Amino acid sequence: MKNVLVLGSGAREVAIVRSISQSLIENSIFCISKDINPQISRLCKDYFVSDVEAVSSIVAYSKEKEIDLAIIGPENPLASGVVNELEMVGVRCVGPKKEVAMIEASKSFARTIIDLCCPEKNPKRREFSSAEGVEEFIKQLGGEYVIKFDGLMGGKGVRVSGEHLKDIKEALDYVGEIVKVGGKFLIEEKLVGEEFSLMSFVDGKVCKHMPVVQDHKRAYEGDSGPNTGGMGTYSFENHSLPFLSKKNISDAQKTNELVAKQLFKETGTPYVGVLYGGFMLTKSGVKVIEYNARFGDPEAMNVLSILKSDFLSVCMSIVGGSLEKQEVCFERLATVCKYVVPVGYPNKPSRGFEVVCNQNDSSLFLASVMLKDKKLIACGSRTAAVVGKSSDIKQAESFAEDKISKISGNLFHRKDIGTKKLIDSRTKRMKELLG
Ligand code: AMP
Ligand code: GLY
């Protein structure tokens, strides 16, 4: 019997909890999060309402409930060192210690690690803590640049020239905002191409890779609008994407392996958990956009929906250092995941309104909602996701679109995610870029 604790209560954590609940290994699930997610609550033995960064109460709760294994959903508790503290009281964690979770918490640390093991995967960049030299470096990059706050911002700390920043004045204004709060930032060369996510299970030595997925970070259709946590994702039945070659995928897999090894070399702490590489295929090959120290959200919903192997068994192999012998395989199915979000998301999301949907639907993953007088109320972040899966991506997309459009509330979603039109246009653009 295993007592499994899941930290977090978004749609990603619904996917994690469902996968654990389907395990053949006998288990009881416990959850800690700020809000009660009704879909998680139904599958849990106990729910502890707490901030996911309240490390000492998380440790005390885990001791009391005799937790064997903890799976950490979001990035903030990883950066706060929740894994370091849990492991000290004998709770094994699917999630890295803070020394190596830095790969996500600090963008400059991530770039340094990449410089040490695969420098060709890094864009040109420079680190700053004041506005001095910013204009000059932007000129050196030919006016094509990205400004990144060097810390955790839920995917919203990045501004891209020509998209979010129209001119040098807007760039300097953003730099001013960061400097005012005493922050550091990076300016990077703007990479051009197609993005994809490759997540790997890592046991400290071995990486077992998941199928590649494409996320849609921009809020609105046609990839316009501000960056979000991710509006939706798709994956193909062959576990590749139409614009990627076998070499591109093995290149990304190798990069995750090198980064996991380099993290150990630099810090003396093995990387244990899920390592998420955010890549871009460019004219000059595969480059790294970012690293995350956890499952992607929405990406977790795509991959866990088609995981054939027993997820709890995979988790136990991760913490037990026996991933090499563990079977990790996925169904040959395409997946499309779409999120509905409050009108105004991400900058001024409306909240407090009722969300009407069928909570018992296994293709639905509730996220930023709470129950009040038996009604689902939107809390302001991404509200709910739907996953369609099929041998044919077209069917997966129409399933997801049909289901997501039936969720009512003051919400919107991107109809274009997973459609043939959008995928074809990206593939065409990539072909043109590669020449
Ligand atoms: P991040 O939080 O680092 O994942 O960045 C969020 C989004 O900003 C990415 O998904 C990209 O769309 C974009 N982005 C980040 N870095 C770059 C870069 N060097 N070149 C072009 N786009 C980037
Ligand atoms: N889907 C992007 C992320 O999880 O950060």
PDB file of C-alpha atoms in Angstrom, residues 154 156 229 297 339-343 345-346 349-351 353 367-369 378-384 411:
ATOM      1  CA  GLY A 154       4.347  31.641 -14.712  1.00  0.00           C
ATOM      2  CA  LYS A 156       4.467  35.697 -18.319  1.00  0.00           C
ATOM      3  CA  GLY A 229       0.740  29.681 -19.113  1.00  0.00           C
ATOM      4  CA  ASP A 297       0.682  22.311 -18.097  1.00  0.00           C
ATOM      5  CA  TYR A 339      -8.115  25.347 -22.238  1.00  0.00           C
ATOM      6  CA  VAL A 340     -11.017  27.717 -21.552  1.00  0.00           C
ATOM      7  CA  VAL A 341      -9.893  30.831 -19.683  1.00  0.00           C
ATOM      8  CA  PRO A 342     -11.719  33.821 -18.208  1.00  0.00           C
ATOM      9  CA  VAL A 343     -12.390  36.787 -20.485  1.00  0.00           C
ATOM     10  CA  TYR A 345      -6.965  36.448 -19.131  1.00  0.00           C
ATOM     11  CA  PRO A 346      -3.998  36.736 -18.576  1.00  0.00           C
ATOM     12  CA  PRO A 349      -9.067  38.085 -15.938  1.00  0.00           C
ATOM     13  CA  SER A 350     -12.667  38.223 -14.822  1.00  0.00           C
ATOM     14  CA  ARG A 351     -13.431  35.983 -11.851  1.00  0.00           C
ATOM     15  CA  PHE A 353     -18.615  33.916 -12.210  1.00  0.00           C
ATOM     16  CA  ALA A 367      -8.262  23.961 -13.078  1.00  0.00           C
ATOM     17  CA  SER A 368      -8.711  27.393 -11.448  1.00  0.00           C
ATOM     18  CA  VAL A 369     -12.188  26.889  -9.965  1.00  0.00           C
ATOM     19  CA  ALA A 378     -13.996  30.684 -11.689  1.00  0.00           C
ATOM     20  CA  CYS A 379     -10.971  31.909  -9.690  1.00  0.00           C
ATOM     21  CA  GLY A 380      -9.275  33.896 -12.497  1.00  0.00           C
ATOM     22  CA  SER A 381      -6.521  31.702 -13.911  1.00  0.00           C
ATOM     23  CA  ARG A 382      -6.957  29.021 -16.614  1.00  0.00           C
ATOM     24  CA  THR A 383     -10.401  27.536 -15.876  1.00  0.00           C
ATOM     25  CA  ALA A 384     -10.650  24.050 -17.375  1.00  0.00           C
ATOM     26  CA  LEU A 411     -14.851  32.347 -20.899  1.00  0.00           C
TER      27      LEU A 411
END
